[in-house]
XYZ file of C-alpha atoms in Angstrom:
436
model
C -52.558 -25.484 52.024
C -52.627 -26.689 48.572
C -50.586 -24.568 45.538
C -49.993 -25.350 42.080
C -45.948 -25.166 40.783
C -45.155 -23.451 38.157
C -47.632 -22.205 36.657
C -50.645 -20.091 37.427
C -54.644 -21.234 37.200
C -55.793 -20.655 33.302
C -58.571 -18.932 32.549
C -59.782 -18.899 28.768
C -59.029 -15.453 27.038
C -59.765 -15.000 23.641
C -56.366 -12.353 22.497
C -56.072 -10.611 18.868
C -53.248 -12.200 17.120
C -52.212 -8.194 17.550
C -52.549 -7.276 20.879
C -49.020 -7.181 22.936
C -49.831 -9.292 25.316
C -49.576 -12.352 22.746
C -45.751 -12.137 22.501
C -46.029 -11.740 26.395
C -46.994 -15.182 27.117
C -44.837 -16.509 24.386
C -42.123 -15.146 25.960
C -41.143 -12.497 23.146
C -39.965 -9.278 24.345
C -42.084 -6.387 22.033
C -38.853 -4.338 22.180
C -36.317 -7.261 21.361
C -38.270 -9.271 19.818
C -36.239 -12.131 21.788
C -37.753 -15.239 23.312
C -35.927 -17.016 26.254
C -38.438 -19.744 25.763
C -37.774 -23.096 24.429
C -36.083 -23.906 21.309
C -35.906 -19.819 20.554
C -32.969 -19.411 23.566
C -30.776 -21.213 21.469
C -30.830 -18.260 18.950
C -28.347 -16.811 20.984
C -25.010 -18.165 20.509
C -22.935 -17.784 23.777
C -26.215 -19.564 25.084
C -26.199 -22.405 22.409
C -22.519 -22.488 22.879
C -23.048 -23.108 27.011
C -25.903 -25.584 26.785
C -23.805 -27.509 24.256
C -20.795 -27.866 26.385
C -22.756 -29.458 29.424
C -24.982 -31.887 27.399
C -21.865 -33.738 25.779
C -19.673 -32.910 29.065
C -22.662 -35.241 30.698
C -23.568 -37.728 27.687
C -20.119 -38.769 27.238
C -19.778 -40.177 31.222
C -20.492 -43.860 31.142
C -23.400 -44.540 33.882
C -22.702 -47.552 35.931
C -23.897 -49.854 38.961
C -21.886 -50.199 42.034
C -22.366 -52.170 45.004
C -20.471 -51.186 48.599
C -20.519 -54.172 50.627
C -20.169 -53.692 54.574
C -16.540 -52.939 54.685
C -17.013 -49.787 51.792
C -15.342 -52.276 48.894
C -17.097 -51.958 45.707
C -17.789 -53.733 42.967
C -19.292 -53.176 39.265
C -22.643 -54.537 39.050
C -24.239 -56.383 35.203
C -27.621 -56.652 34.970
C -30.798 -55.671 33.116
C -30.890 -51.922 34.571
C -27.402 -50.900 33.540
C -27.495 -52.552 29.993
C -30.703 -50.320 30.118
C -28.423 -46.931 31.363
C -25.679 -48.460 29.134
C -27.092 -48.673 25.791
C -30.872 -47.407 25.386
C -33.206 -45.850 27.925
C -35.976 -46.264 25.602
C -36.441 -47.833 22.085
C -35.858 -44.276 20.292
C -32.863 -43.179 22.066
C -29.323 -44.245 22.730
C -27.695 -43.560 25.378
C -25.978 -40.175 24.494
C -29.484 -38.883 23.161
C -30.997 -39.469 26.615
C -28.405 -37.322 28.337
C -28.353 -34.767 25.403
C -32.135 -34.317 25.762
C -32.035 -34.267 29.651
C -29.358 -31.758 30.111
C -30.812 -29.349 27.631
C -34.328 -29.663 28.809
C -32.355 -28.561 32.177
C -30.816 -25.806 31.461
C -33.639 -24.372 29.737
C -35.900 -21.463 30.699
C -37.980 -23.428 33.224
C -35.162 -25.717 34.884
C -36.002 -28.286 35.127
C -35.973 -31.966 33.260
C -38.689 -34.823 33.768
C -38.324 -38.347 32.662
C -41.017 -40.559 33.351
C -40.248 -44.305 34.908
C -41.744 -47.408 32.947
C -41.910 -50.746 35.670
C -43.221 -53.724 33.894
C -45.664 -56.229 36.285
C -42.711 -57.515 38.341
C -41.473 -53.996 39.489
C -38.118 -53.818 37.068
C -37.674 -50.636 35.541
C -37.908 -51.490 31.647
C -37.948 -47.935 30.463
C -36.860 -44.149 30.917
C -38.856 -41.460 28.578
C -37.989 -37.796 28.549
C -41.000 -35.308 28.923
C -41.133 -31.767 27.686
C -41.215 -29.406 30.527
C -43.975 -27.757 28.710
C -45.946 -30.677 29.997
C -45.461 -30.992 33.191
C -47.228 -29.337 36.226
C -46.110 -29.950 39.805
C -48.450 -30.170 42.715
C -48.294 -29.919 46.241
C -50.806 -30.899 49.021
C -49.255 -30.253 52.462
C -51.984 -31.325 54.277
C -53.482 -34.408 52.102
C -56.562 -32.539 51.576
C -56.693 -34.188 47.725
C -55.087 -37.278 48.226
C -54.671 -38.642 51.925
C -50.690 -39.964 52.291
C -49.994 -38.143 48.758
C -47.916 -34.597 49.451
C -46.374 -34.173 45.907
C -47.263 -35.591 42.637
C -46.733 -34.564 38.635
C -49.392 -33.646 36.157
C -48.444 -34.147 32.811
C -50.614 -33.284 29.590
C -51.073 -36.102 27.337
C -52.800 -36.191 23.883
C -55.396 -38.083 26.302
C -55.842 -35.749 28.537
C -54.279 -34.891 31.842
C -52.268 -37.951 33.705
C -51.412 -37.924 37.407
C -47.257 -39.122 37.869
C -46.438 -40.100 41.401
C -43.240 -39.124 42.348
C -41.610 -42.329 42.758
C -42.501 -42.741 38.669
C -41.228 -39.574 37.561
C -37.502 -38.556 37.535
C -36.766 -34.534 38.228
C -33.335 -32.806 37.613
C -33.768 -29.090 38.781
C -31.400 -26.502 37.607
C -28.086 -26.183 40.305
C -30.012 -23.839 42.438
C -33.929 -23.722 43.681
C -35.528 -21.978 46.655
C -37.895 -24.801 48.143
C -36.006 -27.698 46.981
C -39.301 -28.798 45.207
C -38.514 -27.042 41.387
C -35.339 -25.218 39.699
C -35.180 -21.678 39.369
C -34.727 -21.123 35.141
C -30.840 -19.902 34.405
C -32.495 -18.419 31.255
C -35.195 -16.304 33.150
C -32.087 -15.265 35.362
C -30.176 -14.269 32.267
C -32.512 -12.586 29.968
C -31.215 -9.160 30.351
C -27.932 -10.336 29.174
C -29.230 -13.075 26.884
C -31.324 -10.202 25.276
C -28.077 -7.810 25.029
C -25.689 -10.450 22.927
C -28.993 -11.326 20.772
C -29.185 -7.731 20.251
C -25.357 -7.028 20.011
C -25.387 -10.366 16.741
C -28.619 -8.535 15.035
C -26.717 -5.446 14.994
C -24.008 -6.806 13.670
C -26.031 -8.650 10.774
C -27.787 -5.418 10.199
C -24.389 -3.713 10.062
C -23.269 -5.654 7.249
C -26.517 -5.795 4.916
C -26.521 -2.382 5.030
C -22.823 -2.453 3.174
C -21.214 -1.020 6.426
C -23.357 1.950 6.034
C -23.244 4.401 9.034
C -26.649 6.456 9.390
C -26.597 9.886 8.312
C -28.536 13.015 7.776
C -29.502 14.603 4.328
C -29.581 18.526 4.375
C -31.213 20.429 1.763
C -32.646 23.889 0.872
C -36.626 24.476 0.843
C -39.438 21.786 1.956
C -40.681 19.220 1.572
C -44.159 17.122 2.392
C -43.920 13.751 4.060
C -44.513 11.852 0.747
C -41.855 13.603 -0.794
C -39.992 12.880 2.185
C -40.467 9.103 2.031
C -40.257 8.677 -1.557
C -36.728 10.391 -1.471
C -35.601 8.384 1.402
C -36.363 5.040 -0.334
C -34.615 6.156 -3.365
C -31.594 7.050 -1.345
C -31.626 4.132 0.998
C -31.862 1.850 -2.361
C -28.324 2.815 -3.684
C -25.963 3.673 -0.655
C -27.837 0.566 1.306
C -27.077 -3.113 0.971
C -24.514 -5.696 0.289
C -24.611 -5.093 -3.195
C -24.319 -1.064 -2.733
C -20.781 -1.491 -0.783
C -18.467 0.696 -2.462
C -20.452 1.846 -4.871
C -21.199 5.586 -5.645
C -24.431 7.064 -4.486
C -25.827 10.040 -6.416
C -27.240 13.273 -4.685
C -29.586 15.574 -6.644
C -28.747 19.342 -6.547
C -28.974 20.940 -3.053
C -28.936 18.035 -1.062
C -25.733 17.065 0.845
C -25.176 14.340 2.947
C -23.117 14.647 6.702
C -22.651 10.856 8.344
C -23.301 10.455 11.989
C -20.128 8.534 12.555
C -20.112 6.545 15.966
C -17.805 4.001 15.737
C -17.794 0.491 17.484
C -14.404 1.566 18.950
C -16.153 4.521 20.570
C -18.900 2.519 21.499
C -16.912 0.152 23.124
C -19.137 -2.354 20.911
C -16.123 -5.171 21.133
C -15.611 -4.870 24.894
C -19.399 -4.976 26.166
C -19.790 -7.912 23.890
C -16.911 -10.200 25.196
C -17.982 -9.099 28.988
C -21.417 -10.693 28.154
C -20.282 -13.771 26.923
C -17.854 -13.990 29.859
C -21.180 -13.484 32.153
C -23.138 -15.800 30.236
C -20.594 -18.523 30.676
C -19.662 -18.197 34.185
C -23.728 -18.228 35.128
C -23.179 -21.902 33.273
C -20.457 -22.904 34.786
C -18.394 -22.459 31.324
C -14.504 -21.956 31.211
C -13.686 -19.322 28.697
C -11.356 -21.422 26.443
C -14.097 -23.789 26.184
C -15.313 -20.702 24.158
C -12.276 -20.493 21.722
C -11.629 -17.497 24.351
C -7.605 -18.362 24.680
C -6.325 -14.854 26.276
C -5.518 -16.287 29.679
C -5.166 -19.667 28.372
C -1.607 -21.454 27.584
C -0.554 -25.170 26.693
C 0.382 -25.416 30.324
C -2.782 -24.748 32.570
C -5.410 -25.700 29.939
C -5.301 -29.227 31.612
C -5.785 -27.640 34.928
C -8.908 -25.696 33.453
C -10.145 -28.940 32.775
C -9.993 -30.543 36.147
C -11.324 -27.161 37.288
C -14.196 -27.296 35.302
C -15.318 -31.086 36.505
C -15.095 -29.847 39.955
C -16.679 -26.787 40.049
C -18.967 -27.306 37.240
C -20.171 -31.038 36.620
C -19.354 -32.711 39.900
C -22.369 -30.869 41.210
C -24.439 -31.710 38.484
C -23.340 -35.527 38.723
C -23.928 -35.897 42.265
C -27.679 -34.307 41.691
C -28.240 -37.402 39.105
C -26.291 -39.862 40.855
C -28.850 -39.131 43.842
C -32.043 -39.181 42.249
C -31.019 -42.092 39.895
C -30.104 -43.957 42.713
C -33.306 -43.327 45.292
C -35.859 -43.797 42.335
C -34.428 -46.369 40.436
C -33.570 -49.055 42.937
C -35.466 -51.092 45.748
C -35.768 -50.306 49.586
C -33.980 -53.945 49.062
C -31.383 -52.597 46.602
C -30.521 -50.199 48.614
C -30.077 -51.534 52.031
C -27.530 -54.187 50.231
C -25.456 -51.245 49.043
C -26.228 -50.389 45.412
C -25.719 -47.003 43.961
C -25.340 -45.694 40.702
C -22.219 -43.305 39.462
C -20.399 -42.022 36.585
C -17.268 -43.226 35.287
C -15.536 -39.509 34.973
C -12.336 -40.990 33.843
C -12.667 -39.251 30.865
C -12.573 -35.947 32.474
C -8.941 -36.368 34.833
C -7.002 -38.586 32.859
C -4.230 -36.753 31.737
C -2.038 -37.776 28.858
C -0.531 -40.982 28.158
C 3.326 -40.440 29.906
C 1.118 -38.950 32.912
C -1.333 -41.671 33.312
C 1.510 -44.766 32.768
C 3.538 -42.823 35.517
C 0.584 -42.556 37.728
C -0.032 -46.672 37.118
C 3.626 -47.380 37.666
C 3.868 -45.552 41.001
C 0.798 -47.166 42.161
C 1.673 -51.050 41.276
C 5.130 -50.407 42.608
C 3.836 -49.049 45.971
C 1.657 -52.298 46.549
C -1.859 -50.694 46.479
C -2.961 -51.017 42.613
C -2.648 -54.272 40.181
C -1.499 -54.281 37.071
C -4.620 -56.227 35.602
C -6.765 -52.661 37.438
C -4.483 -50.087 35.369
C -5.364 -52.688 32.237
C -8.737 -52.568 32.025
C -8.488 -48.202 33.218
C -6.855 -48.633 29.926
C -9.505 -50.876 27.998
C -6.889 -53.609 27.714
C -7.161 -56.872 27.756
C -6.581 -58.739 31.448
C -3.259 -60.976 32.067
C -3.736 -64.363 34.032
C -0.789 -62.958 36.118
C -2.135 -59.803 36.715
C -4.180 -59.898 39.792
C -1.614 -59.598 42.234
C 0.053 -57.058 44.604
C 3.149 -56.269 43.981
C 5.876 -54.276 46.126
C 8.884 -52.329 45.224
C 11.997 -54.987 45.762
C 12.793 -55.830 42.003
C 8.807 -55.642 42.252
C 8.044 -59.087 43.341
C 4.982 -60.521 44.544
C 3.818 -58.838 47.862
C 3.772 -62.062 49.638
C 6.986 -63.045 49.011
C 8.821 -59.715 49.961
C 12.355 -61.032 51.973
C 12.214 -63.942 50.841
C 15.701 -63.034 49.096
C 17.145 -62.788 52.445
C 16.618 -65.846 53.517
C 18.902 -68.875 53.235
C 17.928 -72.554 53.690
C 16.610 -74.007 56.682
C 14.839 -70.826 57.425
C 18.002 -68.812 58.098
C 19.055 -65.747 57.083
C 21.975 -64.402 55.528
C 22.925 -62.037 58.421
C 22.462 -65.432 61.075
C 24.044 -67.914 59.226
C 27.767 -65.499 58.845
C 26.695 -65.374 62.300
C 27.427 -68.786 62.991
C 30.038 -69.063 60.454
C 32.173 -66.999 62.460
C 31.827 -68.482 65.919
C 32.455 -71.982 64.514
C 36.053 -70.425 62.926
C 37.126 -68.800 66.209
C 40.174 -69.556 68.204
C 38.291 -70.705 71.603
C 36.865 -73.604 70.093
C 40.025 -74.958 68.654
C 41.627 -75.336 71.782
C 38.385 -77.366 73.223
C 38.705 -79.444 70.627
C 42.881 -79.941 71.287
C 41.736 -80.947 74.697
């Protein structure tokens, strides 16, 4: 069987810049007038706010090269690949821009994020490139009708036409969850009754205010009146009591009319409350702790460092390990791999705690024996000592290979055997052998 991800066979269809179906395909709701399609999500500020928070939470993790040798100690690896991950991915981005671009083309209405692979002749990777999801079409031939020994491959669209990406070129972070395991499921598409709601909620709002914090009304008056006189009348109205520069001004009524506000307050409409329960939705389908918000209500100086550790293990350990993993299978050789290399982020930056936890944390682990004091240096981006790569245990803290070496006396004795012999040589029995 052979189906097409993602999107569905085109078929030209010539459709009046009018017709409905228009904002359809572009993703614009006629009623809302709302687009949960590309850069127009963003519009929507609890969304903005979200996919924000995770692109810097990932682009400010430094991405390094480890190697576990056979007894599972590791070491940090230098060469061409992670000064590539290190500093620039490409000529046109640095670091941080890659991972800003490749979170947010994640979390976006398709989820999912493509970045194609450039080798050079001898194999080395030389390149990473971002491609708009837009682009990018993913195929499946379960039974090699197309191409023999070829199940999956992309199809990206080029200004040259359509290219063919096999997988082991192309790069592919799906959203956190996805039903074959082959392409994300869009968070936005998930969210777009909600998304729709807080887009609506902020127009209202704006509305609210240009019209001078006008409340609609109704105009009674005596006799009739035909639909132009109608409109004319309402225009006229509408141009003094509406507006910024209306607010608090007087509005005249001619002679017979009278005017009764329809007076539905926010308060009554619970305006306030459905708003904050949408952005408290909207975060938590992101992974988003509310005070990362500026929502403090449950927060206090005492757990918000708690939140923190809470939020890199429920939210962006998941979302590490999924790079980590596809970094590491795509990036390095059958070789590379079977000699132990792996790629992870330093998230450092995420638990450290302050500085009078993190020194008490280093001085508990060099006085137990199990961390140097040259490894809490450079955690610290200090400069190495010459005398700080050894072990050293609790004892005065001493070197751990000369712990009791106080006890002992010379010629290999200790203290405890030489009073030992002190005493027998002062007793009375050998006294009298010697009178003898």
């Amino acid at each position: 069987m052979i189906f097409r991800q993602a999107f569905e066979k085109r078929e030209a269809e010539e459709i009046s810049p009018n017709d409905r179906r228009l904002l359809e395909i572009l993703g614009v709701d006629p009623e809302t007038e709302y687009s949960t399609r590309g850069k127009a999500a963003l519009r929507e500020a609890t969304v903005f706010a979200c996919i924000k928070i995770l692109a810097e939470s990932v682009s400010k993790l430094p991405l390094k090269i480890y190697q576990e040798d056979g007894n599972g100690f590791k070491r940090q690896v230098t060469n061409d690949l992670a000064t590539l991950l290190k500093l620039r991915p490409n000529p046109y981005m640095s670091a941080s821009d890659f991972w800003r671009c490749v979170e947010t083309q994640r979390n976006m209405h398709k989820g999912n994020a493509y970045v194609n692979i450039e080798f050079d002749d001898r194999g080395n990777v030389v390149g990473l490139w971002p491609i708009d999801q837009e682009r990018v079409t993913i195929y499946v031939d379960d039974t090699g009708y197309v191409a023999p020994g070829v199940k999956l491959w992309y199809e990206v669209e080029t200004e040259d036409g359509l290219r063919r990406v096999m997988p082991d070129e192309m790069l592919h972070f799906k959203s956190m969850l996805t039903l074959d395991g082959i392409v994300g499921i869009s968070p936005l598409d998930s969210l777009k009754g909600l998304i729709e709601g807080g887009a609506s909620a902020q127009k209202f709002m704006n509305n609210f205010y240009k019209q001078g914090l006008q409340v609609k009304g109704i105009v009674q008056y005596v006799g009739d009146l035909n639909e132009k006189a109608k409109k004319e009348f309402r225009e006229r109205f509408e141009s003094m009591s509406s507006g910024l520069k209306n607010s608090h001004r007087i509005a005249l009524m001619p002679v017979g009319y009278q005017y009764q506000p329809i007076s539905l307050t926010m308060h009554d409409a619970q305006f306030f409350e459905n708003n904050k329960m949408t952005v408290t939705q909207i975060a938590s389908a992101f992974g988003i702790k509310l005070h990362q918000l500026n929502d403090l209500d449950r927060s206090t100086h005492t757990n918000m460092e708690q939140q923190e550790k809470q939020f890199y293990m429920d939210t962006m350990q998941p979302i590490l390990t999924m790079y980590e993993q596809e970094m590491t299978y795509k990036l390095f050789t059958d070789r590379q791999l079977s000699r132990g290399y792996y790629l992870k982020f330093n998230v450092d930056s995420i638990l450290r705690g302050d500085l009078k936890a993190r020194y008490e944390a280093y001085k508990i682990g060099i006085e137990g024996g199990f961390l140097k004091p040259n490894e809490a240096r450079v955690k610290e981006e200090m400069p190495t000592d010459p005398a700080g790569d050894r072990l050293y245990a609790n004892g005065n803290i001493i070197p751990l290979e000369m712990a009791g070496d106080q006890y002992v006396k010379g010629g290999g004795q200790t203290e405890e055997e030489g009073e030992d012999e002190g005493n027998t040589g002062a007793s009375g029995d050998t006294g009298n052998t010697g009178s003898e």
